Coordinates of C-alpha atoms (C1' of nucleotides) in Angstrom, one line a residue:
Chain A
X1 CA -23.2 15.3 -10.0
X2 CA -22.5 16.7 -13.7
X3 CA -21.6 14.4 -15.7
X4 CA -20.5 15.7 -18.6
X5 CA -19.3 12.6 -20.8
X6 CA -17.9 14.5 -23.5
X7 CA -14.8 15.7 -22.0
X8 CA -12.0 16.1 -23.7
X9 CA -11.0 13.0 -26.3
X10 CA -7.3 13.4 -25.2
X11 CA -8.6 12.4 -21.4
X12 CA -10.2 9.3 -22.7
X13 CA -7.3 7.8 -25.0
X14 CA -4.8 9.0 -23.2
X15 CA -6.2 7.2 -20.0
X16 CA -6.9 4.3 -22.1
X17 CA -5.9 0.8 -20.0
X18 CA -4.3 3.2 -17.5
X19 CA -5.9 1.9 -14.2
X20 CA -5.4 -2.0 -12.8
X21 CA -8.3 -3.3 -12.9
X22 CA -10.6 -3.8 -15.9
X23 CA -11.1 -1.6 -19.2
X24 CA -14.2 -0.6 -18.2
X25 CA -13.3 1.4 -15.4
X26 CA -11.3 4.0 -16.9
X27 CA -13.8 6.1 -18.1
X28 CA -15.6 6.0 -14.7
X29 CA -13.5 8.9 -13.6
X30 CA -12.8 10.6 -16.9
X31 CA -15.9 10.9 -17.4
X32 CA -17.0 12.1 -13.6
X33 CA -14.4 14.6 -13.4
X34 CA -14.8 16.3 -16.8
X35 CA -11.9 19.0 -17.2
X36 CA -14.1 22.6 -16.9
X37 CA -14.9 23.5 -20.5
X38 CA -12.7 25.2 -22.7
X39 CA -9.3 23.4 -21.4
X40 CA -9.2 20.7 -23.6
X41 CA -6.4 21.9 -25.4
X42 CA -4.4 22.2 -21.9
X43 CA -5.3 19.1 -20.6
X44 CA -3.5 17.5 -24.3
X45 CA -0.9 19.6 -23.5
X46 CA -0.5 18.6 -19.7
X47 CA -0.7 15.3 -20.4
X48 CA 2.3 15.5 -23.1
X49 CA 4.1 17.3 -21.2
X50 CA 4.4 15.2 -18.2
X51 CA 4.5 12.0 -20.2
X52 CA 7.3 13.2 -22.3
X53 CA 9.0 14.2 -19.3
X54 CA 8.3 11.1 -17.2
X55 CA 9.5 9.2 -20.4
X56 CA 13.2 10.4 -20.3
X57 CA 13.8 10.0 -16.9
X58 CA 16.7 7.7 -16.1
X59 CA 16.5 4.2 -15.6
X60 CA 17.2 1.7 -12.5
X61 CA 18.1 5.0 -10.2
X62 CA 15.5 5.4 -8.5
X63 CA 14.1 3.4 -5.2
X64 CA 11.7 4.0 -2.4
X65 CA 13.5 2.4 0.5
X66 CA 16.6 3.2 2.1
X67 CA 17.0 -0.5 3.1
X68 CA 17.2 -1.3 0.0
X69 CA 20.2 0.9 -0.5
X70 CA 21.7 -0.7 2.6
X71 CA 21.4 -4.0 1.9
X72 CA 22.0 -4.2 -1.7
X73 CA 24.8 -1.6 -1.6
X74 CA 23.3 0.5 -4.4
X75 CA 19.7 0.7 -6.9
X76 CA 21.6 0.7 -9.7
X77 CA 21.3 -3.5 -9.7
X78 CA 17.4 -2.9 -9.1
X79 CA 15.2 -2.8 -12.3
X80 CA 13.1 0.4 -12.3
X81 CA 10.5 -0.6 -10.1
X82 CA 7.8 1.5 -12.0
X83 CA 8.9 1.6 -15.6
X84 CA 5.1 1.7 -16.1
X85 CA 2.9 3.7 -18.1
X86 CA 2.0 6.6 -15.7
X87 CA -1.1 8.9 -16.9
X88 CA -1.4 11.9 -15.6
X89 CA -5.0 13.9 -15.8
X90 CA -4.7 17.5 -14.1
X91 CA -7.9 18.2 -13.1
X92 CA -7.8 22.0 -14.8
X93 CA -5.2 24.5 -16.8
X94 CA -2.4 24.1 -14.4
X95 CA 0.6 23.5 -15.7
X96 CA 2.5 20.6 -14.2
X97 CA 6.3 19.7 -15.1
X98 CA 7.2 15.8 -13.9
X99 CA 10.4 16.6 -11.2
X100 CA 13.8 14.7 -12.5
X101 CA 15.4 15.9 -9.6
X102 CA 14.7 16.6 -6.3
X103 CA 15.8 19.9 -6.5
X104 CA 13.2 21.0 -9.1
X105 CA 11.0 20.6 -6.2
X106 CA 11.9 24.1 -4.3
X107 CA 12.4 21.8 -1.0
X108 CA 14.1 23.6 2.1
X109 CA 17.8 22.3 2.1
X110 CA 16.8 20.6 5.6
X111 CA 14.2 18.6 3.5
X112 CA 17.1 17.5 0.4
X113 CA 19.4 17.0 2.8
X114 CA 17.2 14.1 4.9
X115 CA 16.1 12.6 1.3
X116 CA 20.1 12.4 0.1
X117 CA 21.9 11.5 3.4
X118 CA 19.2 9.9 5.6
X119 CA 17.1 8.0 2.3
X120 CA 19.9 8.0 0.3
X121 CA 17.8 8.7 -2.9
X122 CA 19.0 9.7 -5.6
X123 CA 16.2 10.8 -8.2
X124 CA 12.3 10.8 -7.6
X125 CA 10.7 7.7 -8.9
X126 CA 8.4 8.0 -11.7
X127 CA 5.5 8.4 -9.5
X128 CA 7.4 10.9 -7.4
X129 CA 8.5 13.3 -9.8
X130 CA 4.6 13.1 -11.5
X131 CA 2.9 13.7 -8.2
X132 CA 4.8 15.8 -5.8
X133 CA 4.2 19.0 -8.4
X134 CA 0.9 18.3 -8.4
X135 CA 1.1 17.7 -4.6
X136 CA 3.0 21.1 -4.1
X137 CA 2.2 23.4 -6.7
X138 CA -0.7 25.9 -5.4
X139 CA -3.5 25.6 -6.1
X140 CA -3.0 22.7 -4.3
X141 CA -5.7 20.5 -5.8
X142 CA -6.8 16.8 -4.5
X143 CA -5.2 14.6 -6.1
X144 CA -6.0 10.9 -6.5
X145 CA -3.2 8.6 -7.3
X146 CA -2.3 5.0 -8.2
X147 CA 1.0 3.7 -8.1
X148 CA 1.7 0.5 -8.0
X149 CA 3.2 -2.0 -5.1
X150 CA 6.8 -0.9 -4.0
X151 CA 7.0 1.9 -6.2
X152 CA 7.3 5.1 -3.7
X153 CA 4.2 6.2 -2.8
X154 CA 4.7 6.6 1.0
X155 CA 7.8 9.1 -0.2
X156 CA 5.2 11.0 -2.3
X157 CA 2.8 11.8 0.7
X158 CA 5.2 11.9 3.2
X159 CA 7.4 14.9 0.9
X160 CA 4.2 16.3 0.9
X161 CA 3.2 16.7 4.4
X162 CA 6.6 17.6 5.1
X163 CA 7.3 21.0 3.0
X164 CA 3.5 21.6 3.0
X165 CA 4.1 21.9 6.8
X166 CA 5.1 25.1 8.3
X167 CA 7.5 24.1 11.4
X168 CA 7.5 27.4 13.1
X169 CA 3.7 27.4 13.8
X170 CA 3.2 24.5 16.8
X171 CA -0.1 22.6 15.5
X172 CA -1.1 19.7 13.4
X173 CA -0.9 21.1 9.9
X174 CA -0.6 17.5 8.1
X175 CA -2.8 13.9 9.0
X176 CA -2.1 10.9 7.4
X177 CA -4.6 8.1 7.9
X178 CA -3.4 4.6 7.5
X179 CA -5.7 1.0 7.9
X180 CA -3.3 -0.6 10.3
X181 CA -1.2 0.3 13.5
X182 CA 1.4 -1.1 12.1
X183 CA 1.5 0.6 8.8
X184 CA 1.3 4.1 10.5
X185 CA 4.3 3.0 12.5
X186 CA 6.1 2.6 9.7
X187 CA 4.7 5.3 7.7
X188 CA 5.9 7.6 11.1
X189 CA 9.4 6.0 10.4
X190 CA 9.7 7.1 7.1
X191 CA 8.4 10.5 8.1
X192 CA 10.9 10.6 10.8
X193 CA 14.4 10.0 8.9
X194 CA 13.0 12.1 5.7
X195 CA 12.7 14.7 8.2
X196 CA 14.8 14.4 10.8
X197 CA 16.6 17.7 9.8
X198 CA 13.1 19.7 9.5
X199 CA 12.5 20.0 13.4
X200 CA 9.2 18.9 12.5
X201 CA 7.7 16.7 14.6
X202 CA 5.2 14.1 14.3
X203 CA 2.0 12.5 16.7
X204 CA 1.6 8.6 16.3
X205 CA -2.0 8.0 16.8
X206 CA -2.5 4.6 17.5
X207 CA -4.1 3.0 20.5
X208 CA -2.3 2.9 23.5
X209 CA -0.8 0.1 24.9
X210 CA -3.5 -1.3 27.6
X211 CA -1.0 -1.7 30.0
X212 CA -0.1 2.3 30.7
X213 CA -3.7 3.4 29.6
X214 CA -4.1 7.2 30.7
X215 CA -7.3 8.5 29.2
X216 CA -7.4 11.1 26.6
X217 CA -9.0 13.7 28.6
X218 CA -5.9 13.4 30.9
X219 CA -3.6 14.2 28.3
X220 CA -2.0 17.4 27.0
X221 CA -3.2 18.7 23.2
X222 CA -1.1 17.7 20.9
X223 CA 1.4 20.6 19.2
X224 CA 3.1 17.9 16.4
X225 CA 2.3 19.7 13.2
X226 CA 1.9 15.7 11.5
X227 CA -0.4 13.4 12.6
X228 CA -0.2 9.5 11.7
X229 CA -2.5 7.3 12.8
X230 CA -5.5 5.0 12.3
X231 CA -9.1 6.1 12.1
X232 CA -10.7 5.1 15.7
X233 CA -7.7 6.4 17.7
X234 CA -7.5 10.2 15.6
X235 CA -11.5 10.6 15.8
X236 CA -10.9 10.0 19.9
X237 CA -8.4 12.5 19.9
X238 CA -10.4 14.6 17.5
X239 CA -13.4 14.7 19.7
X240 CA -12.2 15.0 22.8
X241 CA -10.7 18.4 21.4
X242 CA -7.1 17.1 21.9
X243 CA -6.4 17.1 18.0
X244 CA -7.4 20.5 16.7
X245 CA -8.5 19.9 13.1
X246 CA -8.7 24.0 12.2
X247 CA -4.6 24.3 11.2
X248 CA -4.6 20.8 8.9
X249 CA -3.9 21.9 5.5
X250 CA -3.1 18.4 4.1
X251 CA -4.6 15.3 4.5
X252 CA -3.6 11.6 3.3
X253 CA -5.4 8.4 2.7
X254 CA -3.0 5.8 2.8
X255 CA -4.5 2.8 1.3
X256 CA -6.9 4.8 0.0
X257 CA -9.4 2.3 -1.6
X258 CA -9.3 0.5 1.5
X259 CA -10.0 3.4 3.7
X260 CA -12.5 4.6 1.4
X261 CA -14.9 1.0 0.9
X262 CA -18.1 -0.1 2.1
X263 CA -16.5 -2.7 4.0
X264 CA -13.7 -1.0 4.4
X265 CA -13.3 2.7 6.8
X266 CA -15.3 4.7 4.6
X267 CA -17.5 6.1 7.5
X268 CA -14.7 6.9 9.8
X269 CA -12.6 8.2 6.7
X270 CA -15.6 10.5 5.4
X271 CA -16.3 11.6 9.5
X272 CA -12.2 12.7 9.6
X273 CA -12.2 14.3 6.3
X274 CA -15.9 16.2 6.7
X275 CA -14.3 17.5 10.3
X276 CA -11.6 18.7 9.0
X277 CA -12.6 19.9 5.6
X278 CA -15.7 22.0 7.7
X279 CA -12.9 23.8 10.4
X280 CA -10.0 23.8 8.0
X281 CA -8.7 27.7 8.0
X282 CA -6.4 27.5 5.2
X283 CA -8.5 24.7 3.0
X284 CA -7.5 21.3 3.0
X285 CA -5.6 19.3 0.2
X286 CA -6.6 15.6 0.3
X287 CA -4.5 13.3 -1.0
X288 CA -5.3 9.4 -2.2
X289 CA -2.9 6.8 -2.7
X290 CA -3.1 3.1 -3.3
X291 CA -1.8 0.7 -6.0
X292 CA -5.9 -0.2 -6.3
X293 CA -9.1 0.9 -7.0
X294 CA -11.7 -1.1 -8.2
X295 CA -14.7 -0.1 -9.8
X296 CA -17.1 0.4 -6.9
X297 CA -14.4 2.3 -5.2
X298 CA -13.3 4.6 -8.0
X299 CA -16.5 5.8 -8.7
X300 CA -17.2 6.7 -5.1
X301 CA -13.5 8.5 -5.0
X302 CA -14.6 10.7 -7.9
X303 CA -17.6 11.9 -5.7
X304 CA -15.7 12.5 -2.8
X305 CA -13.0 14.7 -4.2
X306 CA -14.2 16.5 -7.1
X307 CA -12.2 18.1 -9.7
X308 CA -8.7 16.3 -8.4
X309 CA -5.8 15.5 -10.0
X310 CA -5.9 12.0 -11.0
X311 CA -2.6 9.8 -11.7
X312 CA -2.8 6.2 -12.8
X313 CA -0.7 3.7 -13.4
X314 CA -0.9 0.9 -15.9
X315 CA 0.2 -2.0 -13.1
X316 CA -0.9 -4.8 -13.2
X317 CA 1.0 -6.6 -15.7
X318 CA 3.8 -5.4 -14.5
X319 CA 3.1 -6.6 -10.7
X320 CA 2.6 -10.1 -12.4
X321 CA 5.4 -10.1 -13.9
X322 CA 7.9 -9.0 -11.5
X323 CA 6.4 -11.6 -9.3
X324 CA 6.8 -14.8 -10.2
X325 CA 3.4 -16.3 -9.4
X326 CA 2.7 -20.8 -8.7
X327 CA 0.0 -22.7 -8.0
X328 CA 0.2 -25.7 -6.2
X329 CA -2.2 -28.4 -6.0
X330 CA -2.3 -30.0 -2.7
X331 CA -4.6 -33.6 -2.0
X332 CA -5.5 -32.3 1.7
X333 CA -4.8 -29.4 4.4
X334 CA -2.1 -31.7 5.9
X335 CA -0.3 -31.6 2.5
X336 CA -0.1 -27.9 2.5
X337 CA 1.2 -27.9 5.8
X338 CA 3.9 -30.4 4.4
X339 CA 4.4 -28.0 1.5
X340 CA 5.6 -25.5 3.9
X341 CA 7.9 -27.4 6.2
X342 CA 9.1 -29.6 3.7
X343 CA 9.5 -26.9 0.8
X344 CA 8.9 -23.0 1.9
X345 CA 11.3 -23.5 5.0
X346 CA 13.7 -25.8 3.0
X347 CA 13.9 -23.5 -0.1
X348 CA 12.9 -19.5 2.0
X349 CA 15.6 -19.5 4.1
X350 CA 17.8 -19.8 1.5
X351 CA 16.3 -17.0 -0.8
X352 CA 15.6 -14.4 2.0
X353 CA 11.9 -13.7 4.0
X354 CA 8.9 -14.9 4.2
X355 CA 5.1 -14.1 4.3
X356 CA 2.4 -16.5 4.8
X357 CA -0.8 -15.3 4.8
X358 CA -3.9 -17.6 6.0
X359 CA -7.7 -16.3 6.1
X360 CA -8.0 -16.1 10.2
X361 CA -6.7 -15.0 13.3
X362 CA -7.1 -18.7 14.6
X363 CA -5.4 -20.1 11.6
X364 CA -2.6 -17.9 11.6
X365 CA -2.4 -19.0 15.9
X366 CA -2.9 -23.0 14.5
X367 CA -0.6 -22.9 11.9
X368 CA 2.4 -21.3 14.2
X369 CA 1.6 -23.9 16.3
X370 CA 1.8 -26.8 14.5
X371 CA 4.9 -25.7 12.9
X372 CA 6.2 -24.7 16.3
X373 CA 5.5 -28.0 17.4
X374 CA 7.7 -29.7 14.9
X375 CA 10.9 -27.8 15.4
X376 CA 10.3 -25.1 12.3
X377 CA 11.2 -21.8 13.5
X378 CA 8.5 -18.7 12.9
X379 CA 6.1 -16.1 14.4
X380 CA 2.6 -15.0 13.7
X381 CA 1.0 -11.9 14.2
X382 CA -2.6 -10.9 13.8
X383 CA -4.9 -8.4 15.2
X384 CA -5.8 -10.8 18.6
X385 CA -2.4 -10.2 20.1
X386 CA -1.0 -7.7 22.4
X387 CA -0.2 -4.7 20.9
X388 CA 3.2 -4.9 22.8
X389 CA 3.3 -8.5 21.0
X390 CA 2.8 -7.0 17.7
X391 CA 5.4 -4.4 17.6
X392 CA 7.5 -7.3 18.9
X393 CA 6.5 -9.7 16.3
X394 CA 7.0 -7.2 13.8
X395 CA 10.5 -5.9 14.9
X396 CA 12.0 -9.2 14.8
X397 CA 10.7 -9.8 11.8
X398 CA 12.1 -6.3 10.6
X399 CA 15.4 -7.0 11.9
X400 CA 15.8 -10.1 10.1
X401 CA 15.8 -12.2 12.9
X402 CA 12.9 -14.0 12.0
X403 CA 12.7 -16.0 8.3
X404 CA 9.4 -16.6 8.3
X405 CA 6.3 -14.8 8.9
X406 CA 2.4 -16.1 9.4
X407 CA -0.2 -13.1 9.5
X408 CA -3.5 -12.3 8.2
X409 CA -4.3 -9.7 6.0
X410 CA -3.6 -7.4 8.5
X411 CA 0.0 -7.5 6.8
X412 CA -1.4 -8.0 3.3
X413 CA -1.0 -3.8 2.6
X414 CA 1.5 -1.2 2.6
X415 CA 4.2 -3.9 4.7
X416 CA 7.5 -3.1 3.7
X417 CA 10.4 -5.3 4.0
X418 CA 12.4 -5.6 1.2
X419 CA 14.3 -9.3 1.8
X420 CA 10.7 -10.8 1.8
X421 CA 11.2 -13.3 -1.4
X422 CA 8.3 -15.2 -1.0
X423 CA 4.9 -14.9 -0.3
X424 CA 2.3 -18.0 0.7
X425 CA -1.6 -17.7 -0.3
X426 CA -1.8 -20.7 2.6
X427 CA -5.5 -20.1 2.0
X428 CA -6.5 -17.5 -0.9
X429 CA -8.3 -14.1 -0.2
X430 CA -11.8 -14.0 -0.8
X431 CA -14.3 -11.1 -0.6
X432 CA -16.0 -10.5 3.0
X433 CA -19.1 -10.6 1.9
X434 CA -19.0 -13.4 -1.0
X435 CA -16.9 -15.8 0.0
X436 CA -17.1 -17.4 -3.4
X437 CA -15.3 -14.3 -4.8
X438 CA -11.6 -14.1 -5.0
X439 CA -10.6 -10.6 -3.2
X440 CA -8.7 -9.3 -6.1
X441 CA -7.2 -6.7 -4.2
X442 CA -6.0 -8.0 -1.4
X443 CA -4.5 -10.7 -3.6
X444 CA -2.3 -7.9 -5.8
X445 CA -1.8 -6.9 -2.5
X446 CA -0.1 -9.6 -0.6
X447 CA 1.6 -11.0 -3.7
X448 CA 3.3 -7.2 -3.5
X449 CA 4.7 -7.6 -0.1
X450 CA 7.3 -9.4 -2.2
X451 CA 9.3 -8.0 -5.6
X452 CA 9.5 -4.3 -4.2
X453 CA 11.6 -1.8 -6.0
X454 CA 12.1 -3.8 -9.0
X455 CA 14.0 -6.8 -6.7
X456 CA 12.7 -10.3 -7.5
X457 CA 10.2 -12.7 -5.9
X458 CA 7.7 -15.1 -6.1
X459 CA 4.5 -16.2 -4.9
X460 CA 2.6 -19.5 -4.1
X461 CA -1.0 -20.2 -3.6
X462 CA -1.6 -24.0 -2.7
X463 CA -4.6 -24.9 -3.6
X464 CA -7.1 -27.7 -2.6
X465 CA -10.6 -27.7 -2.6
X466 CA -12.7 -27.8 -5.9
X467 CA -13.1 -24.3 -4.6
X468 CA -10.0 -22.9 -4.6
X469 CA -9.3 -24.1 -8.1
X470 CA -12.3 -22.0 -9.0
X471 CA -10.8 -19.1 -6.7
X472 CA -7.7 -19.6 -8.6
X473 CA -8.4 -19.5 -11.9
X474 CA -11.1 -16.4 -11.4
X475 CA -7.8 -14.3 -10.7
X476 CA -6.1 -15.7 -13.2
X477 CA -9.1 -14.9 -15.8
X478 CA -9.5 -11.1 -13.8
X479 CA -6.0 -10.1 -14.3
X480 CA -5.6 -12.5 -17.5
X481 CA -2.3 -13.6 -16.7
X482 CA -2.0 -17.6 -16.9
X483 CA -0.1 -18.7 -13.6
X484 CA 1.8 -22.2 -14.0
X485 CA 1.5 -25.2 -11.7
X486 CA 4.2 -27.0 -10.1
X487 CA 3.6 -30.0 -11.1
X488 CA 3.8 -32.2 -8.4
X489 CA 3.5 -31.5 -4.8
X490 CA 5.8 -33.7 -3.2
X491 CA 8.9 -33.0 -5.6
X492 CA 12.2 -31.0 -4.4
X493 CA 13.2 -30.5 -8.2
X494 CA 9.6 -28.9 -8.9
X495 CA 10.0 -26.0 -6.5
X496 CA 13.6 -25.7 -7.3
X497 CA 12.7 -25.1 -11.0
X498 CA 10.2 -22.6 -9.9
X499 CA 12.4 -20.7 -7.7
X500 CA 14.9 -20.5 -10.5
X501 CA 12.6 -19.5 -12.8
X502 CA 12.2 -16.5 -10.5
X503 CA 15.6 -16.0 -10.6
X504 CA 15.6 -16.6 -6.8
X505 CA 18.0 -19.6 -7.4
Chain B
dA1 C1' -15.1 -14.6 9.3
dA2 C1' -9.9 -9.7 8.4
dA3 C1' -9.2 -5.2 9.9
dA4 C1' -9.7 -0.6 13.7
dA5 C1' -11.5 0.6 18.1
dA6 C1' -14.0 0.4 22.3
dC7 C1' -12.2 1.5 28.7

DNA sequence: AAAAAAC
């Protein structure tokens, strides 16, 4: 591909320490998606003009989730869950203006009225009023986009699909693929109350339920104009020319890093997105969001969508910061299991949820075991169980009814519950393929299940071999952010500082 | 060894 590495000087400083992960990266894409020539003066200009614009937007109004208007009884106690740095790099001479309403957006009234009385939003977030003009404004370019954890992404794509769609023409028109069942549920949830006065519809392609299995050939097209699903089940559908691909003008990656890795779904994502790119009438918009990319990834995103609009958050500090992050050094295996009765179920269930993730299915089966055993009340889901269990597991949890939670990383993205407080690294995640490598990642994102929308929480990650001290401090040195010990294992006072020091207490 | 899906 060109790589023409003297683009624009604006591009590079502007971008400067913009993306999560490491200095080095940010020029990866700068640098493989050089503006066309001639437009560095518009690219200065774009760029000030959306910063200056995303700079004066009001403070603490803005949220992602209705629950969290529910149950707080109003965002105006929430910090500003993305008071980041956002950069914005159009990919040409379009002119984009950041949104500070919803109504700058030229939504139909059906689409303002489900995003004031069903979301109960009041403003776009920062990332919202950046992207969704670059999202709707025609050309309609690619657009990669970063954002980080609990900041409104899912709103930006699902806006998207929604007023990109046209409801009077009966066909899929919009796809969103996700990494988990459970977070294309939820992503079809959102999608349903922000557009529940559209009469658009949506298709929830997920496997179905073994029990009432009816083969895809027996079943009728489908006519939703959005599709939501995850990879295997949409290229079934796809291929057994149930899911025409030719009206889909919009296409999502949730996850996108994720969906787009080596050991991730890249060759089902590139399969989906080749389909539909080749049969596509209109031309398809593709659209990337995730709170990561690391370096590896990013450079094969710039590949796959050339000449995109690129948004990137400066995140990472700010993750860290808003959650409160322990270690906690524990003698033995039995001691951290002590560590949770004795201290996570004492000390949780006062604060709110919470998450404990563990490396396994079996482990995440074990450890609800042994806690079930001994009277402590929680559930476990992972990607063993019934799908029927799942939902079940998941609804419960949802509702409140359950405190705590054990899962595997099949939770540790996108989940969104906003009374988790706490999150357990029982064991900490490593990479697939190098188990002696911390999965950065999948580390930012567990620790995000908690501290969405600018809400408080904190994380623990008990530690006990040599090699989870080594683990532990190569995240600490890869996001250089010192994280402080509780001192002492076995002490009710210790935790209780750290809670307060949360502001959880 | 997580995850998705597979009939």
């Amino acid at each position: 591909m060109a790589d023409d590495s003297s683009s624009s000087a604006a591009t590079k400083t502007e971008e400067k320490r913009s993306w999560a992960d490491e200095e080095s990266e940010e020029e990866t894409i700068s640098t493989a998606n050089p503006p066309p020539d001639g437009n560095e003066d518009s690219e200065r200009l774009d760029l000030k003009k959306i910063e200056v614009l995303s700079i004066t937007e009001d403070k603490g109004k803005d949220k992602d989730d209705v629950k969290d208007v529910d149950k707080d009884g109003g965002v105006g106690l929430l910090d500003n869950p993305d008071d980041s740095d956002i950069k914005a790099v159009p990919s040409g001479d379009t002119v984009y203006s950041s949104a500070l309403r919803f109504e700058d957006l030229n939504l139909s009234k059906e689409l303002l009225k489900g995003i004031y009385v069903e979301m109960r939003f009041q403003r776009p977030s920062k990332i919202q009023g950046i992207s969704l003009p670059m999202i709707l404004t025609p050309p309609y370019k690619d657009l990669v986009a970063q954002a980080h954890n609990g900041s409104g992404k899912t709103t930006c794509f699902v806006l998207g699909m929604l007023s990109r769609v046209d409801p009077n023409k009966k066909l899929p028109q919009a796809m969103c693929i996700c990494p988990t069942r459970e977070l294309a549920q939820q992503n079809q949830d959102v999608f349903l109350k922000m557009g529940k006065y559209t009469g658009i519809t949506s298709f929830l392609a997920i496997p179905a339920d073994s029990a009432n299995y009816v083969p895809v050939s027996k079943l009728p097209p489908v006519t939703d104009q959005v599709v939501i699903g995850t990879p295997g089940t949409i290229k079934k559908w796809t291929s057994a020319r149930k899911l025409g691909t030719r009206g889909i003008k919009i296409l999502v990656f949730d996850e996108a890093d994720h969906m787009l890795a080596e050991d991730g779904f890249r060759d089902d994502s590139l399969r989906i997105m080749k389909e539909i790119q080749g049969s596509s009438i209109a031309g398809c918009q593709v659209l990337l969001f995730s709170a990561t990319f690391n370096d590896a990834v990013k450079e094969f995103v710039s590949r796959v969508v050339k000449d995109a609009n690129q948004i990137f958050v400066k995140k990472e500090e700010l993750t860290l910061d808003k959650v409160k992050q322990y270690k906690v050094q524990c003698p033995d295996e039995l001691a951290k299991i002590d560590v949770i009765k004795d201290k996570i179920f004492e000390f949780g269930q006062k604060v709110g949820q919470t998450i404990i993730f563990v490396h396994t299915r079996n482990s995440a089966r074990m450890l609800h075991q042994t806690l079930s055993q001994d009277g402590f009340e929680c559930t476990a889901v992972q990607g063993a169980l019934k799908q029927g269990d799942r939902d079940k597991i998941i609804k419960e949890f949802k509702d409140g009814i359950t405190k705590v939670l054990i899962t595997t990383d099949l939770l540790a993205r996108g989940f969104d519950q906003s009374q988790v407080n706490l999150v357990i690294n029982f064991d900490l995640p490593v990479k697939y393929d190098f188990r002696s490598e911390p999965d950065y990642e999948v580390y930012l994102h567990r620790i995000g299940r908690t501290g969405r929308f600018g809400r408080k929480g904190a994380a623990f990650n008990l530690l006990c071999t040599d090699r989870d001290r080594i683990l532990m401090e190569k995240i600490e040195r890869h996001f250089n952010h010192t994280i402080p010990e509780v001192p002492n294992w076995r002490s009710e006072e210790d935790f209780e500082k750290a809670l307060k020091d949360a502001g959880l207490l």
